[in-house]
PDB file of C-alpha atoms in Angstrom:
ATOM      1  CA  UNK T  29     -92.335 -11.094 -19.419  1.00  0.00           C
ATOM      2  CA  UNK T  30     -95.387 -11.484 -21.577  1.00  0.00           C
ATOM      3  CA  UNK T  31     -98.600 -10.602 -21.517  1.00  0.00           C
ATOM      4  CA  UNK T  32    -101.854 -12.906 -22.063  1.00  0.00           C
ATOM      5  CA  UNK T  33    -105.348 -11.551 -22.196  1.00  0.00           C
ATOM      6  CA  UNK T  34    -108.267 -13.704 -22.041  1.00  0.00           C
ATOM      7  CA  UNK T  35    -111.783 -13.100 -23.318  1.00  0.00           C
ATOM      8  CA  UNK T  36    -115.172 -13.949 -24.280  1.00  0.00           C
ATOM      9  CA  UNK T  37    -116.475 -15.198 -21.191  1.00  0.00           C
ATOM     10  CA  UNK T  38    -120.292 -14.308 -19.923  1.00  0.00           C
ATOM     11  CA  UNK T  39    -123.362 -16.156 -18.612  1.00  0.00           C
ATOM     12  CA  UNK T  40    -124.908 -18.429 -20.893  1.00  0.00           C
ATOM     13  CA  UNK T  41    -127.413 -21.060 -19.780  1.00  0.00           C
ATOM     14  CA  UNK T  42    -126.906 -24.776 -19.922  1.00  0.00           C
ATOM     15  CA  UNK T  43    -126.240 -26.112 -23.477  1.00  0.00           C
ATOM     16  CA  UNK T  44    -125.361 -22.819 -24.606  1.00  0.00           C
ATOM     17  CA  UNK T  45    -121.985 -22.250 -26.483  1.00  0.00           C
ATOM     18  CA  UNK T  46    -119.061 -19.142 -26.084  1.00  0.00           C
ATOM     19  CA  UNK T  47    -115.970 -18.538 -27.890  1.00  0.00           C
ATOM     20  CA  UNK T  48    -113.020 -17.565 -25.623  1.00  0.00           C
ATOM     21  CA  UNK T  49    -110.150 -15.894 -26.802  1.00  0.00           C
ATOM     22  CA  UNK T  50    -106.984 -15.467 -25.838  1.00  0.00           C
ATOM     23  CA  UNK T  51    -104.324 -12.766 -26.806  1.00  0.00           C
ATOM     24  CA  UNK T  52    -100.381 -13.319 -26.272  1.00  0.00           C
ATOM     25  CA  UNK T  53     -98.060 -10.614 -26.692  1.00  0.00           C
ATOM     26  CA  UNK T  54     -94.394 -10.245 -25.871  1.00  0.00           C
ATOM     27  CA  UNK T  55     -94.049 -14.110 -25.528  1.00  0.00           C
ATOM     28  CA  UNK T  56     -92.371 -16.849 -28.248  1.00  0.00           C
ATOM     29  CA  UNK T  57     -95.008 -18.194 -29.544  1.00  0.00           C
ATOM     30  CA  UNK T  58     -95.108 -20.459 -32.484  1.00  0.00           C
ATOM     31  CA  UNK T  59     -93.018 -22.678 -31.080  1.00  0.00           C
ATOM     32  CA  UNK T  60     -94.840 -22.946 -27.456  1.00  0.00           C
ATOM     33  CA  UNK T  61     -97.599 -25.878 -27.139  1.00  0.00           C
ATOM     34  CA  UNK T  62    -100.637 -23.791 -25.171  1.00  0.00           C
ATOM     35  CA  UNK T  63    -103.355 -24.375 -23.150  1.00  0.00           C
ATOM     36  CA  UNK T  64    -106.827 -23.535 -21.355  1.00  0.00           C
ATOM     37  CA  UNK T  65    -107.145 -23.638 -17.995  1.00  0.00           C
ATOM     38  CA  UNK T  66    -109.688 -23.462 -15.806  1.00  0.00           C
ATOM     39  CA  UNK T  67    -110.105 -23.022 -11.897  1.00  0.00           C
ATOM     40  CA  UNK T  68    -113.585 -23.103 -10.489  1.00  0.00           C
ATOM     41  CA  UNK T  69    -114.511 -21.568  -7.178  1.00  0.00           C
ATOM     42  CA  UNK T  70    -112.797 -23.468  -4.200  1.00  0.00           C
ATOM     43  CA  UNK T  71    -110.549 -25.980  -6.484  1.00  0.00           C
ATOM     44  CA  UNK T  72    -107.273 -25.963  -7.893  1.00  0.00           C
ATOM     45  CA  UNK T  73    -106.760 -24.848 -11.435  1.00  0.00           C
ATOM     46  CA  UNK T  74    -106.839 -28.017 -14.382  1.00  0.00           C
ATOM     47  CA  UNK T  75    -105.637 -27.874 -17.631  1.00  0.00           C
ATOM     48  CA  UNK T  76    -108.862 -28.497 -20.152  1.00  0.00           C
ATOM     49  CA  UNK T  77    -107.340 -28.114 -23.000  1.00  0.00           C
ATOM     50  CA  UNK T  78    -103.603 -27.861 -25.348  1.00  0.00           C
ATOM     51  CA  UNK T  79    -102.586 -28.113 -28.940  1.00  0.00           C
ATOM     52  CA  UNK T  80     -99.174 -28.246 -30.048  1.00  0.00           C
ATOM     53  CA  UNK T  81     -96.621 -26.363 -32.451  1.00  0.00           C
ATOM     54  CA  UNK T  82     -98.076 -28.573 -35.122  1.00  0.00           C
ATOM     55  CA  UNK T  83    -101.703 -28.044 -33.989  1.00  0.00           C
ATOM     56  CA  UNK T  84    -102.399 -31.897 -32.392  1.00  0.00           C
ATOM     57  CA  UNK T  85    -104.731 -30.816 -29.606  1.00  0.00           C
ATOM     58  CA  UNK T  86    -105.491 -32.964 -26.021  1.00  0.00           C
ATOM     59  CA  UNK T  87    -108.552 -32.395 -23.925  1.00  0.00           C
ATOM     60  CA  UNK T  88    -109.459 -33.059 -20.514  1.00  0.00           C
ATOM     61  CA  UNK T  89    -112.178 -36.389 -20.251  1.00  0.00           C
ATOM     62  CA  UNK T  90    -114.431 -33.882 -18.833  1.00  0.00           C
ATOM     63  CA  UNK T  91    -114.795 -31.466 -22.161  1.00  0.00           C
ATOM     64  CA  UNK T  92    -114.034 -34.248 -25.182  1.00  0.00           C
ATOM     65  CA  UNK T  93    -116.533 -33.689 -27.423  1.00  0.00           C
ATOM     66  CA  UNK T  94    -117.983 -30.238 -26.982  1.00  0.00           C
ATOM     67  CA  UNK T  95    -114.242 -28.045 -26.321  1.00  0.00           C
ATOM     68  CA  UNK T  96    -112.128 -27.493 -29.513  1.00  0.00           C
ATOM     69  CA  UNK T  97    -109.244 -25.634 -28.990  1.00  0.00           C
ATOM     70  CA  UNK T  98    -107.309 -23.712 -31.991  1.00  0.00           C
ATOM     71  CA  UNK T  99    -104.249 -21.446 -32.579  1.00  0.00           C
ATOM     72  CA  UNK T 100    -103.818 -18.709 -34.882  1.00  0.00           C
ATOM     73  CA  UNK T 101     -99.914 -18.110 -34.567  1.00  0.00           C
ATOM     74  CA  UNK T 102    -100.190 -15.067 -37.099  1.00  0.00           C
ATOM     75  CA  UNK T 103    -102.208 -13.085 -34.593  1.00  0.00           C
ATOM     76  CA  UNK T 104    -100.476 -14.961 -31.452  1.00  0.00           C
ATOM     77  CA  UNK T 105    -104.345 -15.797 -30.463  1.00  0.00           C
ATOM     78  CA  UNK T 106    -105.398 -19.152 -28.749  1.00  0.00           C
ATOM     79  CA  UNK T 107    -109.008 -20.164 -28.640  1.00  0.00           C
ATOM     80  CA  UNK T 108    -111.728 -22.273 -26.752  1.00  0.00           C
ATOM     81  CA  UNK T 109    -115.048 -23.157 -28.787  1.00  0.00           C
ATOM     82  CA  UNK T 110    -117.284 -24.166 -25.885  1.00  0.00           C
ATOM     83  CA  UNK T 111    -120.291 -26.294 -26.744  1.00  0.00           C
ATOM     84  CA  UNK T 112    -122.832 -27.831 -24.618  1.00  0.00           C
ATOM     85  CA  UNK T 113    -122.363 -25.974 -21.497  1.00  0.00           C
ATOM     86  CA  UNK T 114    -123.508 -27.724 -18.344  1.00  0.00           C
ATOM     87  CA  UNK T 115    -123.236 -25.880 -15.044  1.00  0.00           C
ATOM     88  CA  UNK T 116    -119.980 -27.877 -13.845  1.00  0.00           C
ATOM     89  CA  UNK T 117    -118.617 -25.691 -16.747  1.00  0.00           C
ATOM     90  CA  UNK T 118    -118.103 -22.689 -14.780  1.00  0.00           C
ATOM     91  CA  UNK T 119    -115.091 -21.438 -13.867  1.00  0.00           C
ATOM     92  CA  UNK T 120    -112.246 -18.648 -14.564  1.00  0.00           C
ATOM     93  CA  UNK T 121    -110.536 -19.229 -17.922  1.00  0.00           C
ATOM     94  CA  UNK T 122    -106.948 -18.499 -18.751  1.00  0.00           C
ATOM     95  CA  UNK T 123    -104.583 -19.541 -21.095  1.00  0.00           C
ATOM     96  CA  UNK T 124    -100.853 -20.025 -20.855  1.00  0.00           C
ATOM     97  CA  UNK T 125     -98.160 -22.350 -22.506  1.00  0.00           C
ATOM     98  CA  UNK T 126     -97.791 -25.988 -21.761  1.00  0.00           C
ATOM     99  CA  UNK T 127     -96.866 -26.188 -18.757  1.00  0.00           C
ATOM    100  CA  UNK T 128     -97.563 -22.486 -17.997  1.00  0.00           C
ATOM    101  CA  UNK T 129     -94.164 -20.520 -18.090  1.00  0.00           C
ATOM    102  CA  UNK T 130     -95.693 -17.133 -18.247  1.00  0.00           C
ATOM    103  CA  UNK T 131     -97.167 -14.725 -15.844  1.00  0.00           C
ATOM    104  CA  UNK T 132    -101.165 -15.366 -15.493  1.00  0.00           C
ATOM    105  CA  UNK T 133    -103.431 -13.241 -16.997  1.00  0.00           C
ATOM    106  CA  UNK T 134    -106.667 -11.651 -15.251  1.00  0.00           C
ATOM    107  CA  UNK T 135    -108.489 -15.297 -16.869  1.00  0.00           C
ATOM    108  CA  UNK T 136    -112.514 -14.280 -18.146  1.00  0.00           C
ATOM    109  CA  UNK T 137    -115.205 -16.021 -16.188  1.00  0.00           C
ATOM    110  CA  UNK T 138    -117.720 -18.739 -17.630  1.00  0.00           C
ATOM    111  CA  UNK T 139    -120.764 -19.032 -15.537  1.00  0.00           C
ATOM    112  CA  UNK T 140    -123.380 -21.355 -16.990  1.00  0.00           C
ATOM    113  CA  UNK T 141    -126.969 -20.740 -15.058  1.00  0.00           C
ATOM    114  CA  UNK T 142    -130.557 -21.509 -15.910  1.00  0.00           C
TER     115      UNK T 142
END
């Protein structure tokens, strides 16, 4: 069925950077393109973020720039550098392939405050 667990989240003010992680087990994954999502309170959940078998990586207009996303297929671990917070920022992270085609994880929430 798989299993994803996201991490890293927290409050951080505006500018501020986090590192989220995310951990995939009982999935294929090497050969899956993945993604971040996010869904902030009271809108639909976007894709942000993917990067390919082959590690070619896409990003929403809204993050290009200060998001890098990056796989580690040895550890089955996706991540989300997040630079230059603003407040528009926050939102429940998740991961999940491209298009999603596992069950959602709990996500870890980003809030970016002053």
């Amino acid at each position: 069925q798989g299993q994803l667990v996201e991490s890293g989240g927290g409050l951080v003010q505006p500018g501020g950077s986090l590192r989220l992680s995310c951990a995939a087990s009982k999935v294929i994954f090497s050969f899956k393109t993945w993604g971040w999502y996010r869904q902030a309170l009271g809108k639909e959940r976007e894709v942000v973020a993917t990067i390919s078998r082959g590690g070619s990586a896409t990003y929403v207009d809204s993050v290009k720039g200060r998001f890098t996303i990056s796989r580690d297929d040895a550890m089955r671990t996706v991540y989300l550098q997040m630079n230059n917070l603003n407040v528009e920022d926050t939102a429940v992270y998740y991961c999940n392939t491209f298009p999603d085609s596992y069950r959602w994880g709990q996500g870890t929430q980003v809030t970016v405050s002053s």
